[in-house]
Structures are given as C-alpha cells and as structure tokens.
C-alpha cells in the first residue's frame, strides 16, 4: 500500500500597471513547485513563447565536418585511446556501429565515451532503435567489466550531451559513461531524502511516486512490466521526463529486463522533442550498485535557446540561485507527449 504523496506548489501573483492596457492594472501569475522527494523548487513562468522555429543547423554541421573529428570512422581507431589491460578485459568495446573508448578528458577515475553512430551528425528524427540500443549495451559492457575489477565504483551513469547547446563539444553523437567511488551532488541529495522517506514511511519513494502519478493521471505517461515514465512535477529543465526502472539494480539488469522498453521510450522522447523544433538535450541514466533504496532511473531534459533573441534558458536563477525555471507546464507536456507515444500503454 503506497503513501499518498503531496505535490506542493505555491501560486505567486505579481501586479503592475500595463502600458499595453492603457496603464490599467494587470495580474500575472507564476508557480513555485516543490520536488516531492528533495523539496527543491522549480519556478514555472507565465511567459508567452510562440512555437519554436526549426533551427538551421547546416552551417554548424558543415563547419564541424571540416574540422578534426576523432569519432568519424576513417580515423577513430587511429586517434582514440585504448583501455589499460590491467583495468579492463578489452582494449575497446564495440557493438553494431557503437564503439566505447576511454575519455581523454576524464572527470572521474573511470570515464569513457561511446560513439553511437558512424555518421558524423544525426538529427533527432534519424536516430534508430538499433543505434540507441547498441550504444547503451556497449556502455553496459564497459560498466560491468569496470565493476568486476573495481567493486568500490558503485556510482555509475550513462550520460548524453547532445549538440553544443547541451554542452556537447563534438557534434558526432556520443554518450559519456562514468563509474566512480565518489557520488555527484545528485546522488548525495537523492540518497539523503530517499533514506529519510523510507524511515518516515517504511515505503519505497519511487514505487509510491509511480502509484500516485498513475492515480492522478496528470503527469503519468505509460507503464510496462519493467518501466514507468512520468513528467517531473518540478522539472530540472524546460521539461523533464523520468523513466523509472524498479526491476533493475545494475546496468547489466537493463539488458536482461527493460532494454526494449528503455530504448522505445527514448525514441518516443526524441521524436517529441523534435516535434517541438528542439534539437538538443541532456540525458542521464543513474545507477547505484549494492543499494536497495536507490532505484535506477533516467532523466531527459531538452535544451533550448528562447526566441526571439536566442536567450539561454539558464540565467541567474539557475546559475547562482540553483533554482530551475521553465515556461512549460509539466501537465501540458504530458498531455502532448501521450498523444504521440508509440508502443505499450
């Protein structure tokens, strides 16, 4: 039996004399939403933005092709490094078009890059289930071998910065993988609140979240036997889609249980982002091995520049106040993506 979960929000109303209305007083509202796990706040603004126009990326892609790309197939084996033989079983990991190699600019003791495709650039609507699945399985093979020889690297993640707008320094599609003995702030924060939640309720937060979102129906997308997808109540980006995997405890479990549901879900989200004329995203799949409280899950947030001035979505609120801001209602996002979601419901 799950605990009724509170989705808390505060409505903020601003008043001012509007010159467009003959200096009559108008009211404009915003929301402060509290994440149901951590209590962190997100602000949802009443900010009128028209449908984004399709970005012209031809110049960006063309220039990147003329520059040195270490991930293109004609040179990748000559210019990318190999894994140290005392650390891993293989020099590189390969599956289909995917190739996993060491990250030459590591942010932790184990950092790798999985090149997803032989093609230098793929728009979101050109990714295929096979490309996504092979790349993730390639990451899983790497993470499994790392853990066999380094059992203390329990904080593992598969990450994607797609395109420069999302922090991708190379256009060529690639995932970044980490396996660490040191948690990021996301893990530290989540673990603290997950432990408190369990102590208070003797219940699993993620299962309760799935049950409550399914009951309310406002942000619940779809469930299968192995995964559930919801739109985050207090998003970490413009919108934030979470894929929860209660049947998984390690990366290798994904391959045995929910890989088809995972890749199908990612494909649906890529298609939805593309339908909004957005082209960039951040994705992380989080694992914490040998821990029964932390349920592996995925988060995907698109990255945008807000028209008409191509304004960054990250301003002082996000950079200095650590406060997420969005102009899209999670409930509207959920309603829209459900109309386009393909597969099991």
mmCIF file of C-alpha atoms in Angstrom:
data_model
loop_
_atom_site.group_PDB
_atom_site.id
_atom_site.type_symbol
_atom_site.label_atom_id
_atom_site.label_comp_id
_atom_site.label_asym_id
_atom_site.label_seq_id
_atom_site.Cartn_x
_atom_site.Cartn_y
_atom_site.Cartn_z
ATOM 1 C CA UNK A 1 0.000 0.000 0.000
ATOM 2 C CA UNK A 2 1.510 3.313 -1.056
ATOM 3 C CA UNK A 3 1.639 6.562 0.864
ATOM 4 C CA UNK A 4 -0.374 9.479 -0.540
ATOM 5 C CA UNK A 5 2.283 11.816 -1.881
ATOM 6 C CA UNK A 6 1.997 15.580 -1.747
ATOM 7 C CA UNK A 7 2.695 17.611 -4.867
ATOM 8 C CA UNK A 8 3.126 21.002 -3.271
ATOM 9 C CA UNK A 9 3.088 24.308 -5.120
ATOM 10 C CA UNK A 10 2.680 27.985 -4.301
ATOM 11 C CA UNK A 11 0.993 30.446 -6.657
ATOM 12 C CA UNK A 12 2.735 33.814 -6.869
ATOM 13 C CA UNK A 13 0.827 36.816 -8.254
ATOM 14 C CA UNK A 14 2.507 39.968 -9.479
ATOM 15 C CA UNK A 15 0.599 43.242 -10.115
ATOM 16 C CA UNK A 16 1.666 46.157 -12.301
ATOM 17 C CA UNK A 17 0.240 48.957 -14.467
ATOM 18 C CA UNK A 18 0.462 47.766 -18.064
ATOM 19 C CA UNK A 19 1.109 50.396 -20.762
ATOM 20 C CA UNK A 20 -0.272 47.983 -23.367
ATOM 21 C CA UNK A 21 -3.596 48.127 -21.492
ATOM 22 C CA UNK A 22 -3.695 51.894 -21.038
ATOM 23 C CA UNK A 23 -1.816 51.562 -17.750
ATOM 24 C CA UNK A 24 -4.604 49.501 -16.265
ATOM 25 C CA UNK A 25 -3.519 47.135 -13.508
ATOM 26 C CA UNK A 26 -2.991 43.556 -14.596
ATOM 27 C CA UNK A 27 -2.008 40.449 -12.667
ATOM 28 C CA UNK A 28 0.432 37.821 -13.818
ATOM 29 C CA UNK A 29 0.927 34.530 -12.001
ATOM 30 C CA UNK A 30 3.816 32.129 -11.620
ATOM 31 C CA UNK A 31 4.231 28.898 -9.681
ATOM 32 C CA UNK A 32 6.822 27.647 -7.239
ATOM 33 C CA UNK A 33 6.773 23.852 -7.256
ATOM 34 C CA UNK A 34 8.490 21.626 -4.698
ATOM 35 C CA UNK A 35 10.087 18.382 -5.794
ATOM 36 C CA UNK A 36 8.228 15.577 -3.954
ATOM 37 C CA UNK A 37 11.497 13.881 -2.953
ATOM 38 C CA UNK A 38 14.038 16.615 -2.255
ATOM 39 C CA UNK A 39 11.881 19.687 -1.760
ATOM 40 C CA UNK A 40 13.974 21.595 -4.294
ATOM 41 C CA UNK A 41 11.962 24.274 -6.054
ATOM 42 C CA UNK A 42 11.245 24.964 -9.697
ATOM 43 C CA UNK A 43 9.550 28.105 -10.969
ATOM 44 C CA UNK A 44 7.043 27.900 -13.818
ATOM 45 C CA UNK A 45 6.637 31.261 -15.502
ATOM 46 C CA UNK A 46 3.751 32.726 -17.452
ATOM 47 C CA UNK A 47 5.992 33.664 -20.365
ATOM 48 C CA UNK A 48 4.358 33.767 -23.807
ATOM 49 C CA UNK A 49 6.544 31.970 -26.338
ATOM 50 C CA UNK A 50 5.388 31.022 -29.792
ATOM 51 C CA UNK A 51 6.159 27.668 -31.359
ATOM 52 C CA UNK A 52 9.887 27.498 -31.918
ATOM 53 C CA UNK A 53 11.047 27.575 -35.491
ATOM 54 C CA UNK A 54 13.149 24.754 -36.872
ATOM 55 C CA UNK A 55 16.786 25.665 -36.291
ATOM 56 C CA UNK A 56 19.052 25.920 -39.321
ATOM 57 C CA UNK A 57 21.987 23.741 -38.299
ATOM 58 C CA UNK A 58 23.512 23.346 -41.752
ATOM 59 C CA UNK A 59 26.329 25.826 -41.122
ATOM 60 C CA UNK A 60 27.175 24.385 -37.709
ATOM 61 C CA UNK A 61 27.249 20.809 -39.006
ATOM 62 C CA UNK A 62 29.165 21.756 -42.151
ATOM 63 C CA UNK A 63 31.881 23.545 -40.165
ATOM 64 C CA UNK A 64 32.192 20.628 -37.754
ATOM 65 C CA UNK A 65 32.737 18.227 -40.671
ATOM 66 C CA UNK A 66 35.608 20.374 -41.922
ATOM 67 C CA UNK A 67 37.261 20.321 -38.507
ATOM 68 C CA UNK A 68 39.038 17.384 -36.900
ATOM 69 C CA UNK A 69 36.540 14.820 -35.584
ATOM 70 C CA UNK A 70 38.118 11.895 -33.713
ATOM 71 C CA UNK A 71 34.873 9.919 -33.854
ATOM 72 C CA UNK A 72 34.486 9.659 -37.630
ATOM 73 C CA UNK A 73 35.012 6.092 -38.904
ATOM 74 C CA UNK A 74 38.010 6.764 -41.147
ATOM 75 C CA UNK A 75 40.247 7.755 -38.216
ATOM 76 C CA UNK A 76 38.559 6.638 -34.990
ATOM 77 C CA UNK A 77 40.749 3.562 -34.491
ATOM 78 C CA UNK A 78 43.924 5.530 -35.123
ATOM 79 C CA UNK A 79 43.286 8.554 -32.896
ATOM 80 C CA UNK A 80 41.204 7.264 -29.949
ATOM 81 C CA UNK A 81 42.928 5.591 -26.978
ATOM 82 C CA UNK A 82 42.589 2.051 -25.703
ATOM 83 C CA UNK A 83 41.735 0.876 -22.190
ATOM 84 C CA UNK A 84 44.594 -0.191 -19.941
ATOM 85 C CA UNK A 85 44.860 -4.013 -19.907
ATOM 86 C CA UNK A 86 45.196 -4.187 -16.118
ATOM 87 C CA UNK A 87 41.869 -2.338 -15.727
ATOM 88 C CA UNK A 88 39.601 -3.905 -18.348
ATOM 89 C CA UNK A 89 39.218 -7.070 -20.393
ATOM 90 C CA UNK A 90 39.088 -5.314 -23.759
ATOM 91 C CA UNK A 91 41.021 -2.567 -25.496
ATOM 92 C CA UNK A 92 37.740 -1.103 -26.745
ATOM 93 C CA UNK A 93 34.099 -2.194 -26.587
ATOM 94 C CA UNK A 94 32.049 -2.482 -29.767
ATOM 95 C CA UNK A 95 28.514 -3.387 -30.747
ATOM 96 C CA UNK A 96 26.943 -2.601 -34.112
ATOM 97 C CA UNK A 97 28.013 0.917 -35.015
ATOM 98 C CA UNK A 98 28.805 1.771 -31.380
ATOM 99 C CA UNK A 99 32.374 1.942 -30.101
ATOM 100 C CA UNK A 100 33.354 2.613 -26.475
ATOM 101 C CA UNK A 101 36.792 4.127 -25.800
ATOM 102 C CA UNK A 102 38.473 5.951 -22.890
ATOM 103 C CA UNK A 103 37.565 9.591 -22.363
ATOM 104 C CA UNK A 104 40.728 11.646 -22.869
ATOM 105 C CA UNK A 105 39.311 14.385 -20.626
ATOM 106 C CA UNK A 106 38.021 12.306 -17.680
ATOM 107 C CA UNK A 107 36.048 13.792 -14.796
ATOM 108 C CA UNK A 108 36.496 10.708 -12.632
ATOM 109 C CA UNK A 109 38.675 7.604 -12.210
ATOM 110 C CA UNK A 110 36.678 5.692 -14.821
ATOM 111 C CA UNK A 111 35.364 7.745 -17.716
ATOM 112 C CA UNK A 112 34.591 6.537 -21.209
ATOM 113 C CA UNK A 113 32.918 7.709 -24.389
ATOM 114 C CA UNK A 114 30.654 5.587 -26.573
ATOM 115 C CA UNK A 115 30.448 6.809 -30.155
ATOM 116 C CA UNK A 116 26.893 5.988 -31.179
ATOM 117 C CA UNK A 117 26.960 6.061 -34.973
ATOM 118 C CA UNK A 118 29.316 6.094 -37.916
ATOM 119 C CA UNK A 119 27.514 9.169 -39.212
ATOM 120 C CA UNK A 120 29.009 12.468 -38.110
ATOM 121 C CA UNK A 121 25.620 14.074 -37.486
ATOM 122 C CA UNK A 122 22.142 12.705 -36.891
ATOM 123 C CA UNK A 123 19.086 14.912 -36.366
ATOM 124 C CA UNK A 124 16.809 13.589 -33.649
ATOM 125 C CA UNK A 125 14.399 12.031 -36.140
ATOM 126 C CA UNK A 126 17.213 9.994 -37.725
ATOM 127 C CA UNK A 127 18.193 8.027 -34.648
ATOM 128 C CA UNK A 128 17.002 4.433 -34.705
ATOM 129 C CA UNK A 129 16.167 1.910 -32.022
ATOM 130 C CA UNK A 130 19.215 -0.109 -33.065
ATOM 131 C CA UNK A 131 21.586 2.852 -32.762
ATOM 132 C CA UNK A 132 20.279 3.741 -29.289
ATOM 133 C CA UNK A 133 20.209 0.158 -28.039
ATOM 134 C CA UNK A 134 23.656 -0.820 -29.323
ATOM 135 C CA UNK A 135 25.202 2.301 -27.798
ATOM 136 C CA UNK A 136 23.633 1.671 -24.380
ATOM 137 C CA UNK A 137 24.589 -2.018 -24.381
ATOM 138 C CA UNK A 138 28.144 -1.002 -25.293
ATOM 139 C CA UNK A 139 28.143 1.224 -22.189
ATOM 140 C CA UNK A 140 26.721 -1.611 -20.090
ATOM 141 C CA UNK A 141 29.520 -3.978 -21.165
ATOM 142 C CA UNK A 142 32.105 -1.405 -20.139
ATOM 143 C CA UNK A 143 30.476 -0.659 -16.780
ATOM 144 C CA UNK A 144 30.112 -4.351 -15.939
ATOM 145 C CA UNK A 145 33.795 -5.054 -16.543
ATOM 146 C CA UNK A 146 34.856 -1.994 -14.550
ATOM 147 C CA UNK A 147 32.809 -3.126 -11.561
ATOM 148 C CA UNK A 148 34.268 -6.646 -11.639
ATOM 149 C CA UNK A 149 37.754 -5.258 -11.037
ATOM 150 C CA UNK A 150 36.808 -2.172 -9.002
ATOM 151 C CA UNK A 151 33.917 -3.097 -6.683
ATOM 152 C CA UNK A 152 34.039 0.298 -4.960
ATOM 153 C CA UNK A 153 32.892 2.211 -8.071
ATOM 154 C CA UNK A 154 29.201 1.932 -7.243
ATOM 155 C CA UNK A 155 28.121 5.321 -8.641
ATOM 156 C CA UNK A 156 27.621 4.608 -12.308
ATOM 157 C CA UNK A 157 25.893 6.616 -15.009
ATOM 158 C CA UNK A 158 25.338 6.799 -18.761
ATOM 159 C CA UNK A 159 25.045 10.391 -19.973
ATOM 160 C CA UNK A 160 24.330 12.306 -23.164
ATOM 161 C CA UNK A 161 25.112 15.913 -24.035
ATOM 162 C CA UNK A 162 23.580 16.214 -27.489
ATOM 163 C CA UNK A 163 24.800 19.189 -29.514
ATOM 164 C CA UNK A 164 26.748 22.261 -28.276
ATOM 165 C CA UNK A 165 23.633 23.830 -26.746
ATOM 166 C CA UNK A 166 23.643 20.944 -24.242
ATOM 167 C CA UNK A 167 27.383 21.070 -23.598
ATOM 168 C CA UNK A 168 28.430 18.651 -26.330
ATOM 169 C CA UNK A 169 31.893 19.667 -27.517
ATOM 170 C CA UNK A 170 31.780 17.306 -30.517
ATOM 171 C CA UNK A 171 28.832 17.142 -32.929
ATOM 172 C CA UNK A 172 29.334 13.437 -33.639
ATOM 173 C CA UNK A 173 26.741 11.622 -31.446
ATOM 174 C CA UNK A 174 28.326 10.079 -28.355
ATOM 175 C CA UNK A 175 27.473 9.045 -24.809
ATOM 176 C CA UNK A 176 29.649 9.652 -21.758
ATOM 177 C CA UNK A 177 29.996 6.984 -19.081
ATOM 178 C CA UNK A 178 31.283 7.265 -15.535
ATOM 179 C CA UNK A 179 31.957 4.709 -12.805
ATOM 180 C CA UNK A 180 33.079 6.302 -9.568
ATOM 181 C CA UNK A 181 33.625 5.742 -5.881
ATOM 182 C CA UNK A 182 32.599 9.363 -5.277
ATOM 183 C CA UNK A 183 28.969 10.480 -5.646
ATOM 184 C CA UNK A 184 27.875 13.555 -7.536
ATOM 185 C CA UNK A 185 25.632 16.031 -5.728
ATOM 186 C CA UNK A 186 22.611 14.412 -7.382
ATOM 187 C CA UNK A 187 23.350 11.089 -5.693
ATOM 188 C CA UNK A 188 24.171 12.665 -2.330
ATOM 189 C CA UNK A 189 20.980 14.693 -2.305
ATOM 190 C CA UNK A 190 18.737 11.895 -3.534
ATOM 191 C CA UNK A 191 20.152 9.332 -1.094
ATOM 192 C CA UNK A 192 19.664 11.614 1.904
ATOM 193 C CA UNK A 193 15.998 12.172 1.063
ATOM 194 C CA UNK A 194 15.341 8.566 -0.004
ATOM 195 C CA UNK A 195 16.636 7.327 3.344
ATOM 196 C CA UNK A 196 14.515 9.868 5.197
ATOM 197 C CA UNK A 197 11.453 8.925 3.164
ATOM 198 C CA UNK A 198 11.906 5.249 3.951
ATOM 199 C CA UNK A 199 12.477 5.976 7.633
ATOM 200 C CA UNK A 200 9.269 8.044 7.756
ATOM 201 C CA UNK A 201 7.020 5.802 5.676
ATOM 202 C CA UNK A 202 8.631 2.314 5.572
ATOM 203 C CA UNK A 203 7.946 2.565 1.859
ATOM 204 C CA UNK A 204 9.863 2.958 -1.388
ATOM 205 C CA UNK A 205 9.656 6.500 -2.735
ATOM 206 C CA UNK A 206 9.853 5.523 -6.405
ATOM 207 C CA UNK A 207 7.081 2.927 -6.182
ATOM 208 C CA UNK A 208 4.931 5.426 -4.309
ATOM 209 C CA UNK A 209 5.651 8.074 -6.931
ATOM 210 C CA UNK A 210 4.614 5.752 -9.761
ATOM 211 C CA UNK A 211 1.411 4.780 -7.930
ATOM 212 C CA UNK A 212 0.468 8.377 -7.106
ATOM 213 C CA UNK A 213 1.251 9.712 -10.593
ATOM 214 C CA UNK A 214 -0.769 6.890 -12.120
ATOM 215 C CA UNK A 215 -3.665 7.682 -9.754
ATOM 216 C CA UNK A 216 -3.630 11.416 -10.512
ATOM 217 C CA UNK A 217 -3.026 10.936 -14.240
ATOM 218 C CA UNK A 218 -1.781 14.475 -14.870
ATOM 219 C CA UNK A 219 1.898 13.653 -15.445
ATOM 220 C CA UNK A 220 1.823 9.874 -15.896
ATOM 221 C CA UNK A 221 2.751 8.751 -19.406
ATOM 222 C CA UNK A 222 2.908 4.947 -19.504
ATOM 223 C CA UNK A 223 3.948 1.816 -17.591
ATOM 224 C CA UNK A 224 5.087 -1.637 -18.607
ATOM 225 C CA UNK A 225 6.146 -4.655 -16.571
ATOM 226 C CA UNK A 226 9.659 -3.207 -16.256
ATOM 227 C CA UNK A 227 9.446 0.597 -16.547
ATOM 228 C CA UNK A 228 7.295 3.614 -15.821
ATOM 229 C CA UNK A 229 7.514 7.029 -17.481
ATOM 230 C CA UNK A 230 6.357 10.287 -15.901
ATOM 231 C CA UNK A 231 6.843 14.005 -16.478
ATOM 232 C CA UNK A 232 8.536 15.538 -13.445
ATOM 233 C CA UNK A 233 6.277 17.695 -11.265
ATOM 234 C CA UNK A 234 9.159 20.098 -10.545
ATOM 235 C CA UNK A 235 11.284 19.790 -13.699
ATOM 236 C CA UNK A 236 15.045 20.210 -13.771
ATOM 237 C CA UNK A 237 14.852 21.731 -17.261
ATOM 238 C CA UNK A 238 12.360 23.164 -19.744
ATOM 239 C CA UNK A 239 10.637 19.864 -19.190
ATOM 240 C CA UNK A 240 11.947 16.745 -17.519
ATOM 241 C CA UNK A 241 10.886 13.200 -18.343
ATOM 242 C CA UNK A 242 11.751 10.450 -15.878
ATOM 243 C CA UNK A 243 11.967 6.736 -16.717
ATOM 244 C CA UNK A 244 11.892 4.598 -13.549
ATOM 245 C CA UNK A 245 13.202 1.009 -13.549
ATOM 246 C CA UNK A 246 12.088 -0.807 -10.353
ATOM 247 C CA UNK A 247 13.155 -4.195 -11.736
ATOM 248 C CA UNK A 248 16.774 -3.085 -12.236
ATOM 249 C CA UNK A 249 19.634 -2.935 -9.722
ATOM 250 C CA UNK A 250 22.659 -2.737 -12.038
ATOM 251 C CA UNK A 251 23.362 -1.749 -15.649
ATOM 252 C CA UNK A 252 23.511 -5.400 -16.741
ATOM 253 C CA UNK A 253 19.991 -5.946 -15.395
ATOM 254 C CA UNK A 254 18.721 -3.462 -18.006
ATOM 255 C CA UNK A 255 19.925 -5.671 -20.807
ATOM 256 C CA UNK A 256 18.047 -8.655 -19.381
ATOM 257 C CA UNK A 257 14.779 -6.930 -18.444
ATOM 258 C CA UNK A 258 13.831 -3.498 -19.738
ATOM 259 C CA UNK A 259 16.127 -2.719 -22.672
ATOM 260 C CA UNK A 260 13.335 -2.738 -25.258
ATOM 261 C CA UNK A 261 11.093 -0.536 -23.095
ATOM 262 C CA UNK A 262 14.006 1.797 -22.362
ATOM 263 C CA UNK A 263 15.003 2.318 -25.990
ATOM 264 C CA UNK A 264 11.377 2.593 -27.111
ATOM 265 C CA UNK A 265 10.835 5.295 -24.507
ATOM 266 C CA UNK A 266 13.959 7.213 -25.502
ATOM 267 C CA UNK A 267 12.896 7.066 -29.148
ATOM 268 C CA UNK A 268 9.463 8.447 -28.237
ATOM 269 C CA UNK A 269 11.028 11.309 -26.300
ATOM 270 C CA UNK A 270 13.462 12.144 -29.114
ATOM 271 C CA UNK A 271 10.533 12.261 -31.518
ATOM 272 C CA UNK A 272 8.562 14.525 -29.189
ATOM 273 C CA UNK A 273 11.475 16.914 -28.705
ATOM 274 C CA UNK A 274 11.956 17.042 -32.474
ATOM 275 C CA UNK A 275 8.229 17.757 -32.986
ATOM 276 C CA UNK A 276 8.676 20.901 -30.872
ATOM 277 C CA UNK A 277 11.510 22.044 -33.184
ATOM 278 C CA UNK A 278 14.001 21.500 -30.365
ATOM 279 C CA UNK A 279 17.201 19.698 -31.302
ATOM 280 C CA UNK A 280 19.366 19.426 -28.197
ATOM 281 C CA UNK A 281 19.127 17.514 -24.918
ATOM 282 C CA UNK A 282 20.791 16.238 -21.778
ATOM 283 C CA UNK A 283 20.173 12.685 -20.575
ATOM 284 C CA UNK A 284 21.465 10.719 -17.612
ATOM 285 C CA UNK A 285 20.778 7.125 -16.551
ATOM 286 C CA UNK A 286 21.656 6.788 -12.856
ATOM 287 C CA UNK A 287 22.732 3.597 -11.067
ATOM 288 C CA UNK A 288 23.881 2.984 -7.510
ATOM 289 C CA UNK A 289 25.091 -0.583 -7.136
ATOM 290 C CA UNK A 290 24.590 -2.635 -3.973
ATOM 291 C CA UNK A 291 21.980 -0.210 -2.657
ATOM 292 C CA UNK A 292 18.347 -1.193 -2.191
ATOM 293 C CA UNK A 293 16.940 2.318 -1.736
ATOM 294 C CA UNK A 294 18.216 3.974 -4.910
ATOM 295 C CA UNK A 295 16.130 2.786 -7.879
ATOM 296 C CA UNK A 296 17.894 3.183 -11.245
ATOM 297 C CA UNK A 297 16.206 5.816 -13.362
ATOM 298 C CA UNK A 298 16.671 8.029 -16.381
ATOM 299 C CA UNK A 299 16.043 11.749 -16.841
ATOM 300 C CA UNK A 300 15.875 13.587 -20.178
ATOM 301 C CA UNK A 301 15.653 17.374 -20.462
ATOM 302 C CA UNK A 302 15.718 19.242 -23.789
ATOM 303 C CA UNK A 303 17.974 22.264 -24.076
ATOM 304 C CA UNK A 304 16.698 25.366 -25.816
ATOM 305 C CA UNK A 305 17.548 28.953 -26.540
ATOM 306 C CA UNK A 306 14.435 31.057 -26.052
ATOM 307 C CA UNK A 307 13.306 33.140 -29.041
ATOM 308 C CA UNK A 308 13.404 35.805 -30.351
ATOM 309 C CA UNK A 309 16.910 36.618 -29.023
ATOM 310 C CA UNK A 310 18.145 33.021 -28.600
ATOM 311 C CA UNK A 311 18.302 33.633 -24.862
ATOM 312 C CA UNK A 312 19.907 30.930 -22.726
ATOM 313 C CA UNK A 313 17.439 29.001 -20.582
ATOM 314 C CA UNK A 314 19.978 29.173 -17.735
ATOM 315 C CA UNK A 315 20.032 32.627 -16.170
ATOM 316 C CA UNK A 316 20.916 33.940 -12.722
ATOM 317 C CA UNK A 317 18.215 31.770 -11.176
ATOM 318 C CA UNK A 318 19.802 28.546 -12.368
ATOM 319 C CA UNK A 319 23.433 29.589 -12.297
ATOM 320 C CA UNK A 320 23.643 31.375 -8.945
ATOM 321 C CA UNK A 321 20.423 30.608 -7.065
ATOM 322 C CA UNK A 322 20.368 26.904 -8.025
ATOM 323 C CA UNK A 323 16.708 27.348 -8.973
ATOM 324 C CA UNK A 324 15.225 25.702 -12.034
ATOM 325 C CA UNK A 325 12.986 27.867 -14.228
ATOM 326 C CA UNK A 326 10.710 26.773 -17.054
ATOM 327 C CA UNK A 327 7.974 28.224 -19.224
ATOM 328 C CA UNK A 328 6.276 24.880 -19.945
ATOM 329 C CA UNK A 329 3.663 23.288 -17.710
ATOM 330 C CA UNK A 330 4.525 19.631 -16.930
ATOM 331 C CA UNK A 331 0.857 18.726 -17.269
ATOM 332 C CA UNK A 332 0.688 20.247 -20.763
ATOM 333 C CA UNK A 333 3.884 18.426 -21.723
ATOM 334 C CA UNK A 334 2.451 15.130 -20.507
ATOM 335 C CA UNK A 335 -0.795 15.614 -22.420
ATOM 336 C CA UNK A 336 1.132 16.388 -25.605
ATOM 337 C CA UNK A 337 3.657 13.562 -25.405
ATOM 338 C CA UNK A 338 0.986 10.954 -24.605
ATOM 339 C CA UNK A 339 -0.701 11.761 -27.911
ATOM 340 C CA UNK A 340 2.479 10.823 -29.779
ATOM 341 C CA UNK A 341 3.791 7.991 -27.591
ATOM 342 C CA UNK A 342 4.094 4.758 -29.551
ATOM 343 C CA UNK A 343 4.136 1.264 -28.127
ATOM 344 C CA UNK A 344 2.645 -0.262 -24.991
ATOM 345 C CA UNK A 345 0.355 1.848 -22.826
#
